[in-house]
Short mmCIF file of C-alpha atoms in Angstrom, two decimals:
data_model
loop_
_atom_site.label_atom_id
_atom_site.label_comp_id
_atom_site.label_asym_id
_atom_site.label_seq_id
_atom_site.Cartn_x
_atom_site.Cartn_y
_atom_site.Cartn_z
CA MET A 5 12.95 11.17 -20.17
CA TYR A 6 10.21 9.37 -18.23
CA ASP A 7 9.60 9.89 -14.52
CA ARG A 8 9.00 6.97 -12.19
CA ILE A 9 5.38 6.66 -11.04
CA LYS A 10 4.80 7.92 -7.48
CA GLY A 11 4.72 5.15 -4.91
CA PHE A 12 6.74 2.74 -7.08
CA ARG A 13 10.45 2.14 -6.59
CA ASP A 14 13.54 1.15 -8.54
CA PHE A 15 16.11 -1.14 -6.95
CA TYR A 16 19.63 -0.98 -8.34
CA PRO A 17 22.01 -3.96 -7.99
CA GLY A 18 23.47 -2.96 -4.60
CA GLU A 19 20.00 -2.36 -3.15
CA MET A 20 18.73 -5.62 -4.61
CA SER A 21 21.69 -7.49 -3.14
CA ALA A 22 20.68 -6.35 0.35
CA ARG A 23 16.99 -7.06 -0.30
CA ARG A 24 17.78 -10.53 -1.64
CA ALA A 25 19.87 -11.33 1.44
CA ALA A 26 17.00 -10.29 3.73
CA ILE A 27 14.40 -12.21 1.69
CA ASP A 28 16.60 -15.30 1.78
CA VAL A 29 16.64 -15.16 5.60
CA LEU A 30 12.83 -14.92 5.76
CA GLU A 31 12.28 -17.71 3.25
CA ASP A 32 15.03 -20.01 4.51
CA THR A 33 13.62 -19.72 8.03
CA ALA A 34 10.16 -20.59 6.68
CA ARG A 35 11.55 -23.66 4.93
CA GLU A 36 13.12 -24.79 8.21
CA TYR A 37 9.61 -24.72 9.70
CA GLY A 38 8.21 -26.79 6.82
CA PHE A 39 6.42 -23.99 4.97
CA ARG A 40 6.15 -24.73 1.24
CA GLU A 41 6.54 -22.02 -1.36
CA ILE A 42 3.60 -21.12 -3.59
CA GLY A 43 3.20 -18.77 -6.55
CA THR A 44 0.14 -16.57 -7.01
CA PRO A 45 -1.19 -14.28 -9.78
CA ALA A 46 -0.83 -10.52 -9.78
CA LEU A 47 -4.39 -10.12 -11.09
CA GLU A 48 -7.61 -11.28 -9.43
CA ARG A 49 -11.31 -10.56 -9.79
CA ALA A 50 -12.09 -7.30 -7.99
CA GLU A 51 -15.20 -8.92 -6.48
CA MET A 52 -12.92 -10.79 -4.08
CA TRP A 53 -12.54 -7.44 -2.30
CA THR A 54 -15.68 -5.49 -3.19
CA ASP A 55 -18.02 -8.31 -2.13
CA LYS A 56 -16.76 -8.17 1.46
CA SER A 57 -15.76 -4.50 1.73
CA GLY A 58 -18.14 -2.68 -0.60
CA ASP A 59 -17.55 -0.77 -3.83
CA ASP A 60 -15.85 2.10 -1.98
CA ILE A 61 -12.72 -0.02 -1.65
CA VAL A 62 -12.19 0.32 -5.41
CA ASP A 63 -10.68 3.75 -4.74
CA GLU A 64 -7.85 1.96 -2.90
CA LEU A 65 -7.26 -0.61 -5.66
CA TYR A 66 -5.53 -0.66 -9.01
CA ALA A 67 -8.76 -1.96 -10.54
CA PHE A 68 -9.96 -1.85 -14.14
CA GLU A 69 -12.10 -3.66 -16.70
CA ASP A 70 -10.12 -6.06 -18.89
CA GLN A 71 -10.75 -6.73 -22.59
CA SER A 72 -13.26 -9.46 -21.74
CA GLY A 73 -15.30 -7.10 -19.58
CA ARG A 74 -14.20 -8.60 -16.26
CA HIS A 75 -13.71 -6.28 -13.29
CA VAL A 76 -10.17 -7.12 -12.15
CA THR A 77 -7.54 -5.67 -9.84
CA LEU A 78 -3.88 -5.93 -9.08
CA THR A 79 -3.88 -7.80 -5.78
CA PRO A 80 -3.65 -5.53 -2.70
CA GLU A 81 -3.01 -8.43 -0.30
CA LEU A 82 -2.54 -12.20 -0.43
CA THR A 83 -5.06 -13.57 2.07
CA PRO A 84 -8.10 -13.73 -0.28
CA THR A 85 -5.94 -15.36 -2.96
CA VAL A 86 -4.66 -18.12 -0.69
CA ALA A 87 -8.20 -18.61 0.60
CA ARG A 88 -9.36 -19.12 -2.99
CA MET A 89 -6.52 -21.59 -3.58
CA VAL A 90 -7.34 -23.59 -0.47
CA VAL A 91 -11.02 -23.79 -1.44
CA ALA A 92 -10.13 -24.96 -4.96
CA LYS A 93 -8.21 -28.03 -3.70
CA GLN A 94 -9.36 -28.30 -0.11
CA GLN A 95 -10.00 -32.05 -0.09
CA ALA A 96 -6.70 -32.92 -1.77
CA LEU A 97 -4.42 -30.79 0.41
CA SER A 98 -2.73 -32.38 3.45
CA LYS A 99 -3.50 -30.58 6.69
CA PRO A 100 -2.13 -28.49 8.16
CA ILE A 101 -1.41 -26.52 5.01
CA LYS A 102 1.74 -24.42 5.52
CA TRP A 103 2.52 -21.96 2.74
CA VAL A 104 5.05 -19.17 2.17
CA SER A 105 5.21 -16.63 -0.63
CA THR A 106 7.22 -13.48 -1.39
CA ARG A 107 5.82 -11.11 -4.00
CA PRO A 108 4.65 -7.54 -4.71
CA PHE A 109 1.20 -6.07 -4.02
CA TRP A 110 -0.48 -2.84 -5.07
CA ARG A 111 -2.68 -0.34 -3.24
CA TYR A 112 -3.56 3.19 -4.28
CA GLU A 113 -2.99 4.98 -1.00
CA GLN A 114 -1.04 7.88 0.48
CA VAL A 115 2.71 7.40 0.22
CA GLN A 116 4.49 7.79 3.58
CA GLN A 117 7.33 6.31 5.64
CA GLY A 118 7.48 2.59 4.96
CA ARG A 119 4.36 2.64 2.77
CA TYR A 120 4.36 2.59 -1.01
CA ARG A 121 1.79 1.88 -3.71
CA GLU A 122 3.77 -1.12 -4.86
CA PHE A 123 5.13 -3.04 -1.90
CA TYR A 124 6.63 -6.42 -1.16
CA GLN A 125 5.67 -8.92 1.53
CA THR A 126 6.61 -12.40 2.63
CA ASN A 127 3.36 -14.14 3.58
CA VAL A 128 3.45 -17.13 5.93
CA ASP A 129 0.16 -18.96 6.61
CA ILE A 130 -1.11 -22.11 8.32
CA PHE A 131 -4.51 -23.60 7.40
CA GLY A 132 -6.21 -26.46 9.18
CA SER A 133 -5.22 -26.10 12.84
CA ALA A 134 -7.15 -24.28 15.56
CA GLU A 135 -4.61 -25.21 18.22
CA PRO A 136 -2.65 -22.54 20.10
CA GLU A 137 0.53 -24.17 18.81
CA ALA A 138 -0.28 -22.94 15.29
CA ASP A 139 -0.47 -19.31 16.46
CA ALA A 140 2.71 -19.83 18.48
CA GLU A 141 4.53 -21.29 15.47
CA ILE A 142 3.72 -18.18 13.44
CA LEU A 143 5.11 -16.03 16.26
CA ALA A 144 8.16 -18.27 16.55
CA TRP A 145 8.85 -18.09 12.80
CA ALA A 146 8.60 -14.29 12.91
CA ALA A 147 10.96 -14.13 15.89
CA ASP A 148 13.48 -16.49 14.31
CA ALA A 149 13.36 -14.60 11.01
CA LEU A 150 14.00 -11.26 12.73
CA THR A 151 16.81 -12.58 14.90
CA GLY A 152 18.22 -14.29 11.81
CA LEU A 153 18.51 -10.83 10.30
CA GLY A 154 20.60 -9.79 13.30
CA LEU A 155 17.87 -8.10 15.35
CA THR A 156 17.38 -8.69 19.08
CA GLY A 157 14.67 -8.16 21.63
CA ASP A 158 16.06 -4.66 22.15
CA HIS A 159 15.02 -3.80 18.59
CA PHE A 160 11.46 -5.16 18.28
CA GLU A 161 8.44 -6.38 20.20
CA PHE A 162 5.29 -8.31 19.32
CA ARG A 163 2.17 -6.65 20.71
CA ILE A 164 -0.41 -9.41 21.03
CA SER A 165 -4.14 -9.40 21.71
CA HIS A 166 -7.35 -11.31 20.94
CA ARG A 167 -10.25 -9.97 18.88
CA ASP A 168 -12.84 -11.77 21.01
CA ILE A 169 -11.62 -9.97 24.12
CA LEU A 170 -12.41 -6.65 22.49
CA GLY A 171 -15.64 -7.90 20.94
CA GLY A 172 -16.77 -9.59 24.13
CA VAL A 173 -16.15 -6.52 26.29
CA LEU A 174 -18.05 -4.33 23.82
CA GLU A 175 -20.96 -6.78 23.74
CA SER A 176 -21.14 -6.72 27.54
CA TYR A 177 -22.48 -3.16 27.43
CA GLU A 178 -26.24 -2.93 27.40
CA THR A 179 -26.20 -0.26 24.70
CA GLU A 180 -26.21 -1.29 21.04
CA VAL A 181 -22.61 -1.06 19.78
CA ASP A 182 -21.23 -1.39 16.27
CA THR A 183 -18.49 -3.80 17.33
CA GLU A 184 -16.48 -3.69 14.10
CA ALA A 185 -16.50 0.12 14.08
CA ALA A 186 -15.35 0.18 17.70
CA ILE A 187 -12.56 -2.31 16.98
CA ARG A 188 -11.43 -0.19 14.04
CA ALA A 189 -11.32 2.76 16.44
CA VAL A 190 -9.12 0.74 18.81
CA ASP A 191 -6.86 -0.13 15.88
CA LYS A 192 -6.37 3.59 15.18
CA SER A 193 -6.07 4.65 18.82
CA ASP A 194 -2.28 5.10 18.87
CA LYS A 195 -2.56 7.63 16.03
CA LEU A 196 -5.39 9.66 17.62
CA SER A 197 -5.77 12.01 20.52
CA ARG A 198 -7.74 10.69 23.48
CA ALA A 199 -10.68 12.91 22.53
CA GLU A 200 -10.66 11.74 18.90
CA TYR A 201 -10.47 8.12 20.00
CA HIS A 202 -13.38 8.51 22.40
CA ASP A 203 -15.42 10.29 19.73
CA LEU A 204 -15.02 7.27 17.44
CA LEU A 205 -16.11 4.95 20.24
CA ILE A 206 -19.15 7.16 20.86
CA ASP A 207 -19.92 7.10 17.13
CA ALA A 208 -19.83 3.28 17.39
CA GLY A 209 -22.57 3.36 20.05
CA LEU A 210 -20.90 3.78 23.45
CA THR A 211 -21.85 6.62 25.78
CA ALA A 212 -19.15 9.13 26.72
CA GLU A 213 -18.80 7.50 30.13
CA GLN A 214 -18.60 4.01 28.59
CA ALA A 215 -16.04 5.18 26.02
CA ALA A 216 -13.75 6.46 28.78
CA GLU A 217 -14.28 3.31 30.84
CA PHE A 218 -13.66 0.99 27.88
CA GLY A 219 -10.56 2.94 26.79
CA ASP A 220 -9.00 2.77 30.25
CA LEU A 221 -9.83 -0.94 30.65
CA ILE A 222 -8.30 -1.91 27.31
CA ALA A 223 -5.25 0.31 27.80
CA GLY A 224 -4.58 -1.35 31.17
CA GLY A 225 -4.13 -4.74 29.51
CA ASP A 226 -4.91 -6.68 32.71
CA LEU A 227 -6.48 -9.95 31.55
CA ASP A 228 -7.94 -10.79 34.97
CA GLU A 229 -9.54 -7.35 35.24
CA VAL A 230 -10.94 -7.54 31.70
CA GLU A 231 -12.35 -11.03 32.29
CA ALA A 232 -14.00 -9.95 35.55
CA PHE A 233 -15.43 -6.79 33.95
CA ALA A 234 -17.04 -8.54 30.99
CA ASN A 235 -18.04 -11.71 32.88
CA THR A 236 -18.97 -13.51 29.64
CA GLU A 237 -18.06 -16.93 28.26
CA ARG A 238 -16.73 -15.29 25.10
CA VAL A 239 -14.18 -13.17 26.95
CA THR A 240 -13.25 -15.99 29.34
CA ALA A 241 -12.57 -18.33 26.40
CA ALA A 242 -10.58 -15.65 24.58
CA VAL A 243 -8.44 -14.90 27.62
CA GLU A 244 -7.76 -18.61 28.05
CA ASN A 245 -6.85 -18.96 24.36
CA LEU A 246 -4.51 -15.99 24.50
CA ARG A 247 -2.76 -17.39 27.57
CA ASN A 248 -2.45 -20.80 25.89
CA VAL A 249 -0.86 -19.19 22.83
CA LEU A 250 1.62 -17.33 25.02
CA ASP A 251 2.42 -20.54 26.92
CA ALA A 252 3.13 -22.31 23.62
CA ALA A 253 5.19 -19.33 22.47
CA GLU A 254 7.27 -19.75 25.64
CA ASP A 255 8.08 -23.33 24.66
CA PHE A 256 8.78 -22.30 21.05
CA GLY A 257 11.19 -19.55 22.09
CA ALA A 258 9.10 -16.51 21.15
CA ARG A 259 7.47 -15.48 24.44
CA GLU A 260 10.27 -13.08 25.37
CA TYR A 261 9.32 -10.89 22.39
CA CYS A 262 5.57 -10.77 23.22
CA THR A 263 3.77 -8.05 25.15
CA ILE A 264 0.05 -8.23 25.91
CA SER A 265 -1.49 -5.16 24.29
CA LEU A 266 -5.28 -5.18 24.07
CA GLU A 267 -5.15 -1.98 22.01
CA THR A 268 -3.70 -4.09 19.20
CA ALA A 269 -6.78 -4.85 17.13
CA ARG A 270 -5.86 -5.18 13.43
CA GLY A 271 -8.46 -3.26 11.45
CA LEU A 272 -9.38 -5.90 8.87
CA ASP A 273 -12.70 -7.51 9.68
CA TYR A 274 -11.70 -11.08 8.79
CA TYR A 275 -9.54 -11.50 11.92
CA THR A 276 -11.24 -13.74 14.48
CA GLY A 277 -8.87 -14.59 17.34
CA VAL A 278 -5.31 -13.85 18.38
CA VAL A 279 -3.82 -10.86 16.54
CA PHE A 280 -0.40 -9.29 16.83
CA GLU A 281 1.76 -6.53 15.44
CA CYS A 282 5.51 -6.07 15.42
CA PHE A 283 6.82 -2.66 16.46
CA ASP A 284 10.18 -0.94 16.60
CA SER A 285 11.05 -0.92 20.33
CA ALA A 286 12.67 2.50 20.02
CA GLY A 287 9.65 4.02 18.28
CA GLU A 288 11.73 5.45 15.43
CA VAL A 289 9.69 3.62 12.78
CA SER A 290 6.34 5.38 12.99
CA ARG A 291 4.08 2.46 12.12
CA ALA A 292 3.83 -1.28 12.69
CA ILE A 293 6.63 -3.23 11.05
CA PHE A 294 4.11 -5.95 10.22
CA GLY A 295 1.10 -7.74 11.66
CA GLY A 296 -0.81 -10.99 11.57
CA GLY A 297 -3.34 -13.11 13.33
CA ARG A 298 -6.04 -15.73 13.13
CA TYR A 299 -8.78 -15.69 10.48
CA ASP A 300 -10.81 -18.84 11.07
CA ASP A 301 -13.89 -17.86 9.05
CA LEU A 302 -12.31 -16.74 5.79
CA ILE A 303 -12.15 -20.11 3.98
CA GLU A 304 -15.83 -20.70 4.70
CA ARG A 305 -16.67 -17.18 3.49
CA PHE A 306 -14.96 -18.10 0.20
CA GLY A 307 -17.18 -21.16 -0.20
CA GLY A 308 -14.99 -23.79 1.43
CA GLN A 309 -15.39 -26.08 4.39
CA PRO A 310 -14.80 -24.48 7.82
CA THR A 311 -11.01 -24.28 8.13
CA PRO A 312 -9.11 -22.48 10.89
CA ALA A 313 -6.20 -20.32 9.68
CA VAL A 314 -3.49 -18.08 11.03
CA GLY A 315 -0.77 -16.08 9.30
CA VAL A 316 1.58 -13.12 9.16
CA ALA A 317 2.97 -10.93 6.39
CA PRO A 318 6.16 -8.92 7.04
CA GLY A 319 6.39 -5.95 4.70
CA HIS A 320 9.89 -5.46 3.32
CA ALA A 321 9.80 -1.64 3.34
CA THR A 322 9.14 -1.31 7.06
CA LEU A 323 11.36 -4.28 7.86
CA SER A 324 14.27 -2.62 6.07
CA LEU A 325 13.66 0.57 8.09
CA LEU A 326 13.87 -1.43 11.33
CA CYS A 327 17.04 -3.24 10.24
CA GLN A 328 18.67 0.01 9.11
CA ARG A 329 17.85 1.66 12.44
CA ALA A 330 19.38 -1.31 14.26
CA GLY A 331 22.46 -1.31 12.00
CA VAL A 332 21.91 -4.86 10.72
CA TRP A 333 20.65 -4.20 7.19
CA PRO A 334 22.88 -6.10 4.72
CA GLU A 335 25.47 -4.00 2.94
CA GLU A 336 24.05 -2.50 -0.23
CA SER A 337 26.84 -3.46 -2.62
CA VAL A 338 27.61 -6.03 -5.28
CA THR A 339 30.27 -8.67 -4.66
CA THR A 340 32.25 -10.74 -7.15
CA ASP A 341 34.47 -13.72 -6.39
CA TYR A 342 36.67 -13.56 -9.49
CA TYR A 343 37.34 -11.29 -12.43
CA VAL A 344 39.25 -12.98 -15.26
CA LEU A 345 41.21 -10.25 -17.01
CA GLN A 346 42.24 -10.82 -20.63
CA ILE A 347 45.25 -9.26 -22.40
CA GLY A 348 45.57 -9.95 -26.11
CA ASP A 349 44.28 -13.07 -27.84
CA THR A 350 43.62 -15.16 -24.72
CA ARG A 351 39.87 -15.68 -24.88
CA SER A 352 40.01 -19.47 -25.15
CA GLU A 353 42.14 -20.01 -22.04
CA ALA A 354 40.31 -17.27 -20.12
CA ALA A 355 36.98 -18.93 -20.98
CA ARG A 356 38.24 -22.27 -19.62
CA ILE A 357 39.12 -20.67 -16.29
CA VAL A 358 35.78 -18.84 -16.17
CA HIS A 359 33.85 -22.07 -16.83
CA GLU A 360 35.73 -24.05 -14.19
CA LEU A 361 35.23 -21.37 -11.54
CA ARG A 362 31.53 -20.97 -12.35
CA ASP A 363 31.07 -24.73 -12.24
CA ARG A 364 32.18 -24.52 -8.60
CA GLY A 365 29.42 -22.03 -7.83
CA HIS A 366 31.45 -18.82 -7.82
CA VAL A 367 30.45 -15.39 -9.14
CA VAL A 368 32.80 -14.79 -12.06
CA GLU A 369 33.05 -12.01 -14.63
CA THR A 370 35.37 -11.48 -17.56
CA ASP A 371 35.84 -8.88 -20.28
CA ILE A 372 33.08 -8.69 -22.91
CA ALA A 373 33.73 -5.12 -24.05
CA GLY A 374 37.28 -5.24 -25.50
CA ARG A 375 38.69 -2.93 -22.81
CA SER A 376 42.28 -2.14 -21.96
CA PHE A 377 44.17 -3.67 -19.02
CA GLY A 378 43.64 -0.56 -16.88
CA ALA A 379 39.93 -0.30 -17.75
CA GLN A 380 39.39 -3.95 -16.88
CA LEU A 381 41.17 -3.55 -13.57
CA ASP A 382 39.06 -0.49 -12.74
CA TYR A 383 35.92 -2.45 -13.57
CA ALA A 384 37.04 -5.36 -11.38
CA ASP A 385 37.48 -2.89 -8.52
CA SER A 386 34.02 -1.37 -9.15
CA ILE A 387 32.30 -4.76 -8.79
CA ASN A 388 34.27 -5.58 -5.62
CA ALA A 389 36.11 -8.51 -7.17
CA GLU A 390 38.01 -10.42 -4.49
CA THR A 391 40.50 -12.04 -6.87
CA VAL A 392 41.64 -11.05 -10.37
CA VAL A 393 43.04 -13.74 -12.64
CA ILE A 394 45.21 -12.09 -15.31
CA VAL A 395 45.41 -14.12 -18.50
CA GLY A 396 47.92 -12.40 -20.79
CA GLU A 397 49.60 -13.46 -24.01
CA GLN A 398 53.10 -13.10 -22.54
CA ASP A 399 52.19 -15.11 -19.43
CA LEU A 400 50.58 -17.84 -21.51
CA ALA A 401 53.72 -18.07 -23.65
CA ASN A 402 55.43 -19.14 -20.40
CA ASP A 403 52.43 -21.37 -19.46
CA GLU A 404 51.58 -19.05 -16.58
CA VAL A 405 48.75 -16.84 -15.27
CA THR A 406 48.86 -14.10 -12.63
CA ILE A 407 46.69 -14.11 -9.49
CA LYS A 408 46.03 -10.72 -7.87
CA ASP A 409 44.45 -10.14 -4.45
CA MET A 410 42.42 -6.93 -4.85
CA ALA A 411 42.34 -6.05 -1.15
CA SER A 412 46.09 -6.05 -0.65
CA GLY A 413 47.24 -5.50 -4.22
CA ASP A 414 49.60 -8.48 -3.92
CA GLN A 415 49.99 -10.77 -6.90
CA THR A 416 51.91 -13.86 -7.96
CA GLN A 417 52.40 -16.02 -11.02
CA LEU A 418 51.74 -19.74 -11.23
CA PRO A 419 51.52 -22.48 -13.88
CA VAL A 420 48.34 -22.11 -15.90
CA ASP A 421 47.42 -25.77 -15.48
CA GLU A 422 47.39 -25.31 -11.67
CA PHE A 423 44.54 -22.81 -11.75
CA PRO A 424 41.97 -23.41 -10.53
CA GLY A 425 43.30 -26.95 -10.08
CA ASP A 426 41.66 -29.07 -7.40
CA ARG A 427 40.89 -26.18 -5.05
CA GLU A 428 37.26 -25.24 -4.53
CA ARG A 429 38.02 -21.55 -3.96
CA PRO A 430 41.61 -20.75 -4.92
CA THR A 431 42.93 -17.33 -3.87
CA PHE A 432 46.26 -15.52 -3.80
CA GLU A 433 47.04 -16.96 -0.36
CA ASP A 434 47.05 -20.48 -1.82
CA PHE A 435 49.91 -19.66 -4.15
CA ALA A 436 51.87 -16.94 -2.35
#
């Protein structure tokens, strides 16, 4: 008996049915927005991560040396991969590039609520537009996908900020500040005590007085106050951009879900502009449901031409937690339209009925294990069959079959050549 590896999960048919329904909503919504599906490899060169983050990141990767001596890793995120793909065919791709992908990723990290070592995300990205409308379209897609799952504004909120507001305020101090370290501290602030948060800001180069001042200013979230405090072109431009994105989000139907939250920073250093995170409004899910933002420099860092980009990546584990809390997670059960039950030597006629029903797009099962009448009926019940078609030797001798409605238990007989007939979805009610 082998144990499952920690941080990896099994999904049985009922669970997968619910997951598939949720994924279909995310992907179908993306298709409505014109996002095109891509496929990406599970394995990439580890240098795509170590070159920008240092060798220490290897401890967080499923990295190894392959048989050709290459240092490779199971991909921990999609953004570097799509950046590589854009660079490879940058001149041939029509702009804006709008891609969607659902797939697993792997990180060797502490397992906790909503976080696993193998996890699934739906990534939605736009390359080639620096306009506020691109950011707003990402927000609008996320809002439409969540409401398509049955969620409302009472269940979630988008906390939105701008990296240049944080960076510009930090640069306005006369002391030398490690801006990225300070932004990472802001990103962790909701998980830290006030003292711990201020200590990280002090470690990044602020004085104790400046750390307290900066913390209060950012927590206040007043854009006018922040702009007046920093009094720099960088912050003024960032505030204007953030307001323009929110104005576009208003037109696109997503503004009602957005809250300005300057403490939203996103810890990854490739973010350059607007960033946002989705949170459970009730606070019952302990971490962000998902996050995204603008990363205008990444394509150039991967050797391509300067290309603005913005994207988001809902994680399915945290999203399922939110949907379950809200009571809108799809039912975790299998469903079957028809079970064709065979009694005696009736395989040929049963197979005809099965084929005709499947040709109409229905989910149809029949006996493949030589079971008794009672065992077949129990199986049909276990797979939630809506209708059972009983094909028995005695019925066929009279040129008949029996149709049974599993919910009510009612059944009726009808001429075999009338089923399924011309009906797209024949049920007991059609013949009762």
